[in-house]
mmCIF file of C-alpha atoms and ligand atoms in Angstrom:
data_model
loop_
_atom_site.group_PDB
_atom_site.id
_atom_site.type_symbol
_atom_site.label_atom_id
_atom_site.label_comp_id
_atom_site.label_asym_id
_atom_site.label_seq_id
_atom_site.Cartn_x
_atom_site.Cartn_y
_atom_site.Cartn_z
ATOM 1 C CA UNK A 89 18.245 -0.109 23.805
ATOM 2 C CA UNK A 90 14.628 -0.052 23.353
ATOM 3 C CA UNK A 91 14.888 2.508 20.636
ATOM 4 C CA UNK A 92 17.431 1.147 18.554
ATOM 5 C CA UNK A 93 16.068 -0.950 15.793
ATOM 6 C CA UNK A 94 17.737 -4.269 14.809
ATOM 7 C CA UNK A 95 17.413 -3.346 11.502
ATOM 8 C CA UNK A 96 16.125 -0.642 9.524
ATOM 9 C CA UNK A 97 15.099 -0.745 5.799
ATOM 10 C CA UNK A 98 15.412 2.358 3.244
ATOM 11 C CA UNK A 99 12.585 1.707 0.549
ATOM 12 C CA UNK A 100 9.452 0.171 0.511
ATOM 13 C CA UNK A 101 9.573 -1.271 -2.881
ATOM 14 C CA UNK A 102 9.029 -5.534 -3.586
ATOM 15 C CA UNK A 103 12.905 -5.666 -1.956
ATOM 16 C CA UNK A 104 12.708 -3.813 0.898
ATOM 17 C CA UNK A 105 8.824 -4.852 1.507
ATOM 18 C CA UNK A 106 9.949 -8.300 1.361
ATOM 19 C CA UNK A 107 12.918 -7.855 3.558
ATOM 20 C CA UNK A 108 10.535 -6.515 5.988
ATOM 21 C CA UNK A 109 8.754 -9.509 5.668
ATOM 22 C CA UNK A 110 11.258 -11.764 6.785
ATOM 23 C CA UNK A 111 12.963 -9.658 8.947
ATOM 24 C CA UNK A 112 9.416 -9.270 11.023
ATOM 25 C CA UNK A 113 9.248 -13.342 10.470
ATOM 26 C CA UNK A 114 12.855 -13.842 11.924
ATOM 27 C CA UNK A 115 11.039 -11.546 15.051
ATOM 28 C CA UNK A 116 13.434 -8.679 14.697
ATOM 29 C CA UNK A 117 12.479 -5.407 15.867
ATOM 30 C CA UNK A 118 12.113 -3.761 12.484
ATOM 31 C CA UNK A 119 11.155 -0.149 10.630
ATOM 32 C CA UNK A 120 10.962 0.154 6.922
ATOM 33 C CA UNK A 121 11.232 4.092 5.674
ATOM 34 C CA UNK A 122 9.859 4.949 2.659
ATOM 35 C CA UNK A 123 9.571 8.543 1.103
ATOM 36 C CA UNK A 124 6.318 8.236 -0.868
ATOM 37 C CA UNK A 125 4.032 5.521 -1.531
ATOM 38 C CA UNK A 126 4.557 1.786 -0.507
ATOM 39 C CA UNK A 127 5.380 -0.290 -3.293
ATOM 40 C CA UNK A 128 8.125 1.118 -5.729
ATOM 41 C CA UNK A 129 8.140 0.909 -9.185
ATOM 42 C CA UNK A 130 5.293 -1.378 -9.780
ATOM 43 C CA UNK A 131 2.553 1.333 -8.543
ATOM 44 C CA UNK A 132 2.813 2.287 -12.228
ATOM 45 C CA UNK A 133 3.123 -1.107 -14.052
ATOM 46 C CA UNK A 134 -0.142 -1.865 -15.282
ATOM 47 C CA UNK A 135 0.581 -5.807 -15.587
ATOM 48 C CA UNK A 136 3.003 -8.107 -14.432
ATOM 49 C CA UNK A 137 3.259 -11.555 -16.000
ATOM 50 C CA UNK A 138 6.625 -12.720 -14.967
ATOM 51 C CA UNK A 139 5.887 -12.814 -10.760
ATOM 52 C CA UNK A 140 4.927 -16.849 -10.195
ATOM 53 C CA UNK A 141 1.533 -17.688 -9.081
ATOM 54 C CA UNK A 142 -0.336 -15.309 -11.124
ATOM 55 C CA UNK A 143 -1.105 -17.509 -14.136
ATOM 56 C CA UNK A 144 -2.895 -14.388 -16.228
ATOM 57 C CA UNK A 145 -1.017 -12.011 -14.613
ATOM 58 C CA UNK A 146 -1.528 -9.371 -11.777
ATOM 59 C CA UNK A 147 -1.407 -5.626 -11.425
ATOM 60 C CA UNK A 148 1.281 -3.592 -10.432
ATOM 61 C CA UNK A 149 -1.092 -1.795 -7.489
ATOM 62 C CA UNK A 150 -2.262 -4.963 -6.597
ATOM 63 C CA UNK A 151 0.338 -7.127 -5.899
ATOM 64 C CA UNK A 152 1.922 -4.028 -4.397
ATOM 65 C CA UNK A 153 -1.125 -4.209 -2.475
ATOM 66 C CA UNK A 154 -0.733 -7.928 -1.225
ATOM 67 C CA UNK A 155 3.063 -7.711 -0.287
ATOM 68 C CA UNK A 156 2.266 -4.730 2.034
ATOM 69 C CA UNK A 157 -0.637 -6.671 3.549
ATOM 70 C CA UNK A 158 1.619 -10.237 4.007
ATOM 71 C CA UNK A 159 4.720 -8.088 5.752
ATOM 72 C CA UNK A 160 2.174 -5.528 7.824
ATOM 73 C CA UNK A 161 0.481 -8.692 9.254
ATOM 74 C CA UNK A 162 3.766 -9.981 10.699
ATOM 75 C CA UNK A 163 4.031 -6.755 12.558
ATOM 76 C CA UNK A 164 6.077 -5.094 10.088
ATOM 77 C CA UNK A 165 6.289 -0.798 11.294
ATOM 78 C CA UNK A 166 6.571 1.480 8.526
ATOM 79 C CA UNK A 167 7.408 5.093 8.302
ATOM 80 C CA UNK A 168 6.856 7.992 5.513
ATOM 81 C CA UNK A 169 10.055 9.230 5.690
ATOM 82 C CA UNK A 170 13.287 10.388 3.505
ATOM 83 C CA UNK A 171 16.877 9.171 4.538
ATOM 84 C CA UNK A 172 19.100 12.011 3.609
ATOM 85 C CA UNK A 173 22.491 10.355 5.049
ATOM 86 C CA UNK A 174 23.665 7.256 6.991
ATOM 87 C CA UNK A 175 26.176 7.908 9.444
ATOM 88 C CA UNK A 176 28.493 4.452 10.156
ATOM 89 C CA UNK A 177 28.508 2.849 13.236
ATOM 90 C CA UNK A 178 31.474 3.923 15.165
ATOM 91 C CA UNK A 179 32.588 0.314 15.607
ATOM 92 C CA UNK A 180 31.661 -3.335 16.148
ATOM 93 C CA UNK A 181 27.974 -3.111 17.694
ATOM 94 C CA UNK A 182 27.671 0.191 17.751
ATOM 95 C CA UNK A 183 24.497 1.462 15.841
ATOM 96 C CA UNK A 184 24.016 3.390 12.518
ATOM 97 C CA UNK A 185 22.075 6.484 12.485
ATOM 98 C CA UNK A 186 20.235 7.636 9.664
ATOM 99 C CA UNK A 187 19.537 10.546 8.798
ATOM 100 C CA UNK A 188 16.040 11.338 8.030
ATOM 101 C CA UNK A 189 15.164 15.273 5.754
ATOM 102 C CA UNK A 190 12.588 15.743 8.779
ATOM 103 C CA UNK A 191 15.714 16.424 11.201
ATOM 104 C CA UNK A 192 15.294 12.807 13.450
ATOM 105 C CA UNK A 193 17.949 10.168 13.391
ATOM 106 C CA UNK A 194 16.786 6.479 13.318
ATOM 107 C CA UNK A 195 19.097 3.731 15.144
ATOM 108 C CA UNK A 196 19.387 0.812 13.741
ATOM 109 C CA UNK A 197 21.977 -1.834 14.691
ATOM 110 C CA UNK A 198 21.835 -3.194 10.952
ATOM 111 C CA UNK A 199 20.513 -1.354 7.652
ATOM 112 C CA UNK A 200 19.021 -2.499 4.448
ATOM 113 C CA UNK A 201 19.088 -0.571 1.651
ATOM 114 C CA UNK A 202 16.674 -0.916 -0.993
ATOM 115 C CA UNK A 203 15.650 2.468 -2.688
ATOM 116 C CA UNK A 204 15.296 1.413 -5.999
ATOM 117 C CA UNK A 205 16.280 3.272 -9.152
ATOM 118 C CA UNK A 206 14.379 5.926 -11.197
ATOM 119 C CA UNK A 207 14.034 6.811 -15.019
ATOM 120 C CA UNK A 208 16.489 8.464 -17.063
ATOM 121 C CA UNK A 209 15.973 11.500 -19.154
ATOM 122 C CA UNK A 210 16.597 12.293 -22.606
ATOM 123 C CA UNK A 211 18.121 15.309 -22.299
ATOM 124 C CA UNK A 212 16.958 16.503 -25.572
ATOM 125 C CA UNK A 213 15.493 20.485 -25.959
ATOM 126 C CA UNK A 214 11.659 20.841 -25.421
ATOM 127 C CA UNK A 215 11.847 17.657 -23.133
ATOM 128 C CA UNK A 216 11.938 19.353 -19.639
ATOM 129 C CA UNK A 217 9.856 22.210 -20.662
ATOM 130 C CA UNK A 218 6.730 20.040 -21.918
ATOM 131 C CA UNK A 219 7.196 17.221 -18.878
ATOM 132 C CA UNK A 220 3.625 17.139 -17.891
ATOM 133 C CA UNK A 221 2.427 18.684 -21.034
ATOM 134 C CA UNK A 222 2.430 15.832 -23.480
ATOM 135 C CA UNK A 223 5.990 14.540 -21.929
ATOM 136 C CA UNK A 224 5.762 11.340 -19.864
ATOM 137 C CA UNK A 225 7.804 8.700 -18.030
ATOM 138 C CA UNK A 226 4.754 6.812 -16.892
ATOM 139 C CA UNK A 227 2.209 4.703 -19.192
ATOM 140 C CA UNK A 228 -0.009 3.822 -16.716
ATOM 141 C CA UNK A 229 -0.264 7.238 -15.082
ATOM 142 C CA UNK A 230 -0.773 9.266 -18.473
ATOM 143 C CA UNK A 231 -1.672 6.554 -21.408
ATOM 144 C CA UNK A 232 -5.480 7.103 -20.439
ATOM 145 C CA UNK A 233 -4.829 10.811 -21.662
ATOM 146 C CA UNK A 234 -4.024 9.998 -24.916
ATOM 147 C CA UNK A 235 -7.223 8.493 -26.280
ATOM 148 C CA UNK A 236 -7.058 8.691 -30.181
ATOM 149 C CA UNK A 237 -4.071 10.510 -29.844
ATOM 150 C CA UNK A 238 -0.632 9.999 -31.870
ATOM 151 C CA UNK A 239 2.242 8.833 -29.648
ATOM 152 C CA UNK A 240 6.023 8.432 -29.825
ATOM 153 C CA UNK A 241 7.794 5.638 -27.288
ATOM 154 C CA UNK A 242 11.393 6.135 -26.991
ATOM 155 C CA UNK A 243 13.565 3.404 -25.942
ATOM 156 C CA UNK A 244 14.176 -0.419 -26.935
ATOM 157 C CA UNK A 245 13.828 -2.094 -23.509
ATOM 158 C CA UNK A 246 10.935 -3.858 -21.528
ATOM 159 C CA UNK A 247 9.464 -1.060 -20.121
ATOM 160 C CA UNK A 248 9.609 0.570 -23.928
ATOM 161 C CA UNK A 249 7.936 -2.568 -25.928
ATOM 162 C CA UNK A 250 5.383 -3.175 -22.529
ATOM 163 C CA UNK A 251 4.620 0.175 -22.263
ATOM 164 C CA UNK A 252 3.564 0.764 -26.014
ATOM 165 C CA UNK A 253 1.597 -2.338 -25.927
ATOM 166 C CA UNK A 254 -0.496 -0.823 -23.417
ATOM 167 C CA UNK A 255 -0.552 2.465 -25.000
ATOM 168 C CA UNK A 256 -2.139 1.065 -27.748
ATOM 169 C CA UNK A 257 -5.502 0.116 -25.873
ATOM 170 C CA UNK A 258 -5.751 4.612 -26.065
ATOM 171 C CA UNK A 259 -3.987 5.914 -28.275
ATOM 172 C CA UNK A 260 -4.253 5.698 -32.569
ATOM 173 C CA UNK A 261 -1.327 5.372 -33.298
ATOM 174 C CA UNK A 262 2.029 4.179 -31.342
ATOM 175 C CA UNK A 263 5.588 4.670 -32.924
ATOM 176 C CA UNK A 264 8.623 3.418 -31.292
ATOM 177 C CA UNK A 265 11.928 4.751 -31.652
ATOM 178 C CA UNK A 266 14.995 3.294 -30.812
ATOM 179 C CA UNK A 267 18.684 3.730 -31.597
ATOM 180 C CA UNK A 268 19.388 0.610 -33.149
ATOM 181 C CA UNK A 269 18.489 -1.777 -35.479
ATOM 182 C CA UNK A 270 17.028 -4.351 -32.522
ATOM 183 C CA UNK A 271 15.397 -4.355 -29.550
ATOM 184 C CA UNK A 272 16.846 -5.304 -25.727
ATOM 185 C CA UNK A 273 13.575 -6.367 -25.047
ATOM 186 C CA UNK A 274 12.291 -10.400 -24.481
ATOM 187 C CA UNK A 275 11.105 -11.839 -27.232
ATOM 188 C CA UNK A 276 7.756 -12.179 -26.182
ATOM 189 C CA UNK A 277 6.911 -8.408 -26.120
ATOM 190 C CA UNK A 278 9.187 -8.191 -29.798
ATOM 191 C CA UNK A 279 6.400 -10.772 -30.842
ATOM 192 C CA UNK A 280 3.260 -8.738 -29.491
ATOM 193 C CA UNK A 281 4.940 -5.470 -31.189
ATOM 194 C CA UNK A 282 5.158 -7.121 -33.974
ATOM 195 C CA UNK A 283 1.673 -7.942 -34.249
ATOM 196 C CA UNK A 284 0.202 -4.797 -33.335
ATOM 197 C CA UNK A 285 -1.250 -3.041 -36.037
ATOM 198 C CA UNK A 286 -1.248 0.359 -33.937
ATOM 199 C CA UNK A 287 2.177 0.180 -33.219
ATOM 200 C CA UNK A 288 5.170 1.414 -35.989
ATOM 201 C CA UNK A 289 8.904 1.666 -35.380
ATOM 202 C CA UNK A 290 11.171 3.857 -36.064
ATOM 203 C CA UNK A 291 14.539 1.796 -35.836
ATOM 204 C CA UNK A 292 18.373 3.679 -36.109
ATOM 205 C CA UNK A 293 16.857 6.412 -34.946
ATOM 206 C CA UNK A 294 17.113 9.119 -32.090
ATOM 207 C CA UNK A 295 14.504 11.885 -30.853
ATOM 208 C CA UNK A 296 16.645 14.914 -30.918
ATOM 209 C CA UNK A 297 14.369 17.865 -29.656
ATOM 210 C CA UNK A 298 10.608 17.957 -28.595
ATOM 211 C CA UNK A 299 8.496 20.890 -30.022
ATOM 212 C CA UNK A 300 5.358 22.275 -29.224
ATOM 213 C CA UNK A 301 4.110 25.905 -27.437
ATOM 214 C CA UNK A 302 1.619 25.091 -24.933
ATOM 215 C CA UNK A 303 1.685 21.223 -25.034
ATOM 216 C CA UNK A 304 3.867 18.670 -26.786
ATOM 217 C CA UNK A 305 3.157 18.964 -30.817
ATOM 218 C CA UNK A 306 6.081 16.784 -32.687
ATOM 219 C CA UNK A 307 9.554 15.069 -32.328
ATOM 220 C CA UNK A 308 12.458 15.423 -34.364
ATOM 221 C CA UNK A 309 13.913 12.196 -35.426
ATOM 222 C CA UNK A 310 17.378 11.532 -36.435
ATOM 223 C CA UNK A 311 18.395 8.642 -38.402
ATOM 224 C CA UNK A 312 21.527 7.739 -37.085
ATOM 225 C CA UNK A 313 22.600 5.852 -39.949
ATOM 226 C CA UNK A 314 22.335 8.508 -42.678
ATOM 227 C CA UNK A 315 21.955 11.508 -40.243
ATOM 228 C CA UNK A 316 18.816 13.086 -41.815
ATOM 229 C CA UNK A 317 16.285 14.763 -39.678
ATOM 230 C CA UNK A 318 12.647 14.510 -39.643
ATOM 231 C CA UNK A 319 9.667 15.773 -37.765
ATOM 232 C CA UNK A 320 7.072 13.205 -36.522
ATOM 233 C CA UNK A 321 3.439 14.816 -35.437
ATOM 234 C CA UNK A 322 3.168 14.002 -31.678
ATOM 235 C CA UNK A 323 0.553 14.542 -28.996
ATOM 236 C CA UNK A 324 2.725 12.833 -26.865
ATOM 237 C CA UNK A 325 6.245 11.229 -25.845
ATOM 238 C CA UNK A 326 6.410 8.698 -23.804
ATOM 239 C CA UNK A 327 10.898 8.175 -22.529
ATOM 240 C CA UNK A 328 12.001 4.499 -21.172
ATOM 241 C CA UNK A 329 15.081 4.635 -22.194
ATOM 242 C CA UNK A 330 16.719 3.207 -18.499
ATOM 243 C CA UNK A 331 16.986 3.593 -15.246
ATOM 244 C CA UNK A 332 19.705 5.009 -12.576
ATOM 245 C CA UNK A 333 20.269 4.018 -9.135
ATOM 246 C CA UNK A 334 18.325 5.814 -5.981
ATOM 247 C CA UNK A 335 22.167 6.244 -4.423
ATOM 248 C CA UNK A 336 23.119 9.327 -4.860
ATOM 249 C CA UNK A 337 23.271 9.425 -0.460
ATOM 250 C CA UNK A 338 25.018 6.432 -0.001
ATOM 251 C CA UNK A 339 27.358 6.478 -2.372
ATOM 252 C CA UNK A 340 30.149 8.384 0.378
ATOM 253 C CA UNK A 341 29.685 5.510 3.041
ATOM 254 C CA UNK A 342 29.520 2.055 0.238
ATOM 255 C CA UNK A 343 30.954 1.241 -2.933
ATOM 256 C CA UNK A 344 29.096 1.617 -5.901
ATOM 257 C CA UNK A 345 29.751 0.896 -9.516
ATOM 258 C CA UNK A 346 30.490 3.477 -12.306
ATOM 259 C CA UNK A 347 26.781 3.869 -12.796
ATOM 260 C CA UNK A 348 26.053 4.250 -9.088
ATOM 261 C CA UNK A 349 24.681 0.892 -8.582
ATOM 262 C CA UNK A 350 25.759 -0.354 -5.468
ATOM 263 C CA UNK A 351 28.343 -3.459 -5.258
ATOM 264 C CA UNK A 352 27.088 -6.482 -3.241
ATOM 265 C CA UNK A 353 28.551 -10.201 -2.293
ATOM 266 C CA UNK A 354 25.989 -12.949 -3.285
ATOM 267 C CA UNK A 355 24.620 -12.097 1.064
ATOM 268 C CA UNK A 356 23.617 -8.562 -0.418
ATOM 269 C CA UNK A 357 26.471 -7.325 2.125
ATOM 270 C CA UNK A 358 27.539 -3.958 0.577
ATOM 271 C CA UNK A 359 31.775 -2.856 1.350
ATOM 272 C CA UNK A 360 30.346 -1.882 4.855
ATOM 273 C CA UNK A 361 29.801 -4.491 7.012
ATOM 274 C CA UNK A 362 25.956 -4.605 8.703
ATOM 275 C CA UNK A 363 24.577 -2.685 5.373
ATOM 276 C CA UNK A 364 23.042 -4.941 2.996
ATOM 277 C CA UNK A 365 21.546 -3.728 -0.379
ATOM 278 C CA UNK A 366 18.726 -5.309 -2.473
ATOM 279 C CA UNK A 367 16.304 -4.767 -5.321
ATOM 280 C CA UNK A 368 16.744 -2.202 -8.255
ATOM 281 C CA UNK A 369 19.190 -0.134 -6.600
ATOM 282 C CA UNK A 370 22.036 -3.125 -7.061
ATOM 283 C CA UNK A 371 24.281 -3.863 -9.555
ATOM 284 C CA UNK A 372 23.360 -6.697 -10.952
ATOM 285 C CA UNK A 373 22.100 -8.772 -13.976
ATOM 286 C CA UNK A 374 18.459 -9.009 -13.962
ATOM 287 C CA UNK A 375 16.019 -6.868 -12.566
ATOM 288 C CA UNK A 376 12.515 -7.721 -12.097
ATOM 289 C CA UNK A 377 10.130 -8.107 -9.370
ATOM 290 C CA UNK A 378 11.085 -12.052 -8.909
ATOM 291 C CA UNK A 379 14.878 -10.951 -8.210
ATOM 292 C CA UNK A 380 13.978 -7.691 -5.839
ATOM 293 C CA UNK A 381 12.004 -10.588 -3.544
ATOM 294 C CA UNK A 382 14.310 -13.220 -3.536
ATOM 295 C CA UNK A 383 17.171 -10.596 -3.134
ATOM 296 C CA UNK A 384 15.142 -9.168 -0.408
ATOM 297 C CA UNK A 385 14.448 -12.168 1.680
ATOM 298 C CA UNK A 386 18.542 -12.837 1.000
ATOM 299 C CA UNK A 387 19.385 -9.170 2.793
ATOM 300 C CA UNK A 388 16.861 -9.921 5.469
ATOM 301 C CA UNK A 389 18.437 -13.652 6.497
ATOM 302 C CA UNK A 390 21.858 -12.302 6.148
ATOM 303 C CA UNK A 391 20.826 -8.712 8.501
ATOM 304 C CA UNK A 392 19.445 -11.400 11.061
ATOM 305 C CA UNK A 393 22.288 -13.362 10.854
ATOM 306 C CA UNK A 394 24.889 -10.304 10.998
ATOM 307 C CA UNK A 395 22.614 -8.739 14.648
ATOM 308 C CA UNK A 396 22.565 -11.910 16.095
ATOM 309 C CA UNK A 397 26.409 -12.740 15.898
ATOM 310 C CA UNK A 398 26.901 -9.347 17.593
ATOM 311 C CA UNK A 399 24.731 -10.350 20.228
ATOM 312 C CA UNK A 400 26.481 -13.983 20.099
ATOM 313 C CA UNK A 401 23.161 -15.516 20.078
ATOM 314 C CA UNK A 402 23.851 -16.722 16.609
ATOM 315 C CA UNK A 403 22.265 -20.592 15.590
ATOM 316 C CA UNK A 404 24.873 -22.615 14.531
HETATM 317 P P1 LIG B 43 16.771 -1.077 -20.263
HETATM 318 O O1 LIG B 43 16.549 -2.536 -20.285
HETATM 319 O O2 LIG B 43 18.049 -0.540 -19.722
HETATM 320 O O3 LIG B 43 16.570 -0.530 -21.748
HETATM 321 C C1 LIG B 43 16.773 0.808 -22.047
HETATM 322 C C2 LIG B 43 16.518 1.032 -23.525
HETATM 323 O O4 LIG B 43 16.652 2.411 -23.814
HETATM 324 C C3 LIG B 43 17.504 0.268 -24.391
HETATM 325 O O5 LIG B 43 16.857 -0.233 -25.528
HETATM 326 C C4 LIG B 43 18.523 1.345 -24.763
HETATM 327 O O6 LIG B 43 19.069 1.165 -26.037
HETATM 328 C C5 LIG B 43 17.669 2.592 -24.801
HETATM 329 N N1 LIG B 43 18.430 3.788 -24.436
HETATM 330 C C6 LIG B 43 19.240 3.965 -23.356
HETATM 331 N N2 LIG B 43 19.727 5.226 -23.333
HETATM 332 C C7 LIG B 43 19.229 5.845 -24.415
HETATM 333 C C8 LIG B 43 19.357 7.154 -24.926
HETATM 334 N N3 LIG B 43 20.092 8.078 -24.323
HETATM 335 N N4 LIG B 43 18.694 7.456 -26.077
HETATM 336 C C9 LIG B 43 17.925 6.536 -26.691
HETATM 337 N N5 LIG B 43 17.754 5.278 -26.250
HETATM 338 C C10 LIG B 43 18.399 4.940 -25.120
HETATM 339 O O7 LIG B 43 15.614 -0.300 -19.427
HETATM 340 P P2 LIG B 43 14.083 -0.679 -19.124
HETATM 341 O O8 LIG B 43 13.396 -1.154 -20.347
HETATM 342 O O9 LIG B 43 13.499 0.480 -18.415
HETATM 343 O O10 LIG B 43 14.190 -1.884 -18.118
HETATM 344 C C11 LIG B 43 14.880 -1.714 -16.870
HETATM 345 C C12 LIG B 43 14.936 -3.062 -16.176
HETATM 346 O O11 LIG B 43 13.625 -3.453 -15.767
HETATM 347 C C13 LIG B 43 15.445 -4.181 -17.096
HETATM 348 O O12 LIG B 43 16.228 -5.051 -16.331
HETATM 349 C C14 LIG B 43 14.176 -4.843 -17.568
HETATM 350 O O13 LIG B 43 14.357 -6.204 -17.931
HETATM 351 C C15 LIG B 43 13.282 -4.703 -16.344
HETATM 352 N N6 LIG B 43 11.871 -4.723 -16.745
HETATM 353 C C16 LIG B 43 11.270 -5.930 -16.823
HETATM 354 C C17 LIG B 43 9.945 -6.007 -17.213
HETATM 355 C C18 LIG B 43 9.295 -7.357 -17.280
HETATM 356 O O14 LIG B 43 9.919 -8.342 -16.918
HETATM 357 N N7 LIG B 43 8.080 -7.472 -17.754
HETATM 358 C C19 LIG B 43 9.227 -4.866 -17.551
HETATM 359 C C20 LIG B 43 9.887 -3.643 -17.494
HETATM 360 C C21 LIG B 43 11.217 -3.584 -17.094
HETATM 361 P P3 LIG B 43 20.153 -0.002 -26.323
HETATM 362 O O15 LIG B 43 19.380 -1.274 -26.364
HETATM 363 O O16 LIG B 43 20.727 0.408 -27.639
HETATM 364 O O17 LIG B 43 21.146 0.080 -25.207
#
């Protein structure tokens, strides 16, 4: 048995680094698989206000940085691996087997899936093309490029209103467009838009194509009200217009909603018993770093619980 894991976690974001936490805590025999870097999402997020206990806020790398520490010094094990494919346990006790791209299986008697979710596209002409070339999903990994530049946010969410707050600190100018006449976003960041003098929005409005030869040059705009068309000078684009669900290879084995996001009790138990699912990659409500934790440490008590009833060494 002494390769079979009790359980084994898929993404090393704030869930699955704090499932690993408590998992290792609980002294389960543990391995937490991640295909790049540890941390998830917030490796790009240049400042987090909303996590507790960081009264002027911390960054993204950093607290990253600190969660990795706190779950490697229970004896957490970590891997840089991708799982391609679970394969079910063949019955009550039996392991799963995941499937990692590099060929190996891992055995695990319990799994916890926590892979996150990723941006969404546009899907406009010119946008693929210039990705890289004045075309962006990431603030905090490009912004710094666009020093005195002119820059176009799309999208009316958190990530859209934070993001072009901190675009401002490079760039001249920052115009946000969004499809309607509001913005998703808390009312905080509306408030700090508001009161940027860089920033200008472009409300009803769509980006339609992205031109430019060698790099990124202008957007066309459509007003979505009266349909006109415009062109807007751009050195860059910067898209946060929502995220999907990292579960495109579990979606055969566990029930997911229409959008992919995978279904979960108020345990994190997913429609196959022994997988759990936290973090990003869930359907729920509210997703921030606060709810990836506490859903974390929630898949993590309820994967302990789940190995130790098969064992029957359950505390009752
Ligand atoms: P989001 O909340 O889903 O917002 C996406 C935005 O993009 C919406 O304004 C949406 O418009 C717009 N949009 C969607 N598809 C579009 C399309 N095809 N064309 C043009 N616009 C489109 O996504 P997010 O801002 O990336 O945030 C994701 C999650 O992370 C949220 O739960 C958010 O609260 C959280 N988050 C939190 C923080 C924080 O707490 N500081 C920071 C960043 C993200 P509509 O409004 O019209 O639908």
């Amino acid at each position: 048995m002494s390769n079979i894991y009790d359980i084994a976690i898929i993404g090393a974001g704030p869930a699955g680094m704090t499932a690993g936490l408590y998992a290792c805590r609980a002294r389960m025999k543990v391995l937490l698989l991640e295909r790049m870097a540890c941390g998830g999402q917030i490796l790009v997020t240049d400042r987090i206000e909303n996590f507790p206990g960081f009264p002027e806020g911390i960054s993204g790398p950093e607290l990253a940085d600190w969660i990795f520490k706190q779950a490697s010094h229970f004896g957490l094990e970590t891997r840089t691996a991708d799982a391609k494919k679970i394969i079910l346990s063949k019955g009550r006790g039996e392991p799963f087997y995941i499937k990692l791209s590099e060929g190996e299986d891992v055995t695990a008697l319990s799994l916890i899936i926590a892979t996150g979710a990723r941006w969404n596209e546009l899907n406009v002409p010119g946008e693929k093309e210039l990705t890289g070339r004045g075309v962006s999903y990431c603030a905090t990994c490009d912004g710094p490029l666009f020093r005195g530049k002119d820059v176009v946010v799309v999208g009316g969410g958190d990530t859209a209103l934070e993001d072009a707050l901190f675009l401002t600190k490079f760039a001249n100018k920052v115009t946000i467009i969004h499809r309607r006449d509001r913005f998703r976003a808390t009312k905080i960041l509306q408030d700090r838009v508001a009161a940027n003098k860089k920033i200008e929005l472009c409300l009803n409005s769509v980006a339609v194509e992205i031109t430019g030869k060698a790099k990124c040059e202008s957007v066309k705009i459509k007003d979505v009200t009266g349909g006109a068309v415009k062109d807007l000078r751009a050195d860059g684009v910067f898209v946060f217009i929502g995220m999907k669900p990292n579960s495109e290879n579990f979606k055969e084995i566990i029930r997911v909603d229409e959008k992919g996001y995978i279904i979960t009790d108020d345990d994190m138990q997913t429609s196959a018993e022994g997988i759990f699912a936290c973090g990003d990659v869930r359907r729920k409500l509210l997703r921030q770093v606060v709810t990836a934790t506490g859903d974390g440490a929630t898949a993590a008590f309820n994967a302990e619980h789940y190995v130790e009833r098969l064992r029957g060494a359950e505390y009752k």
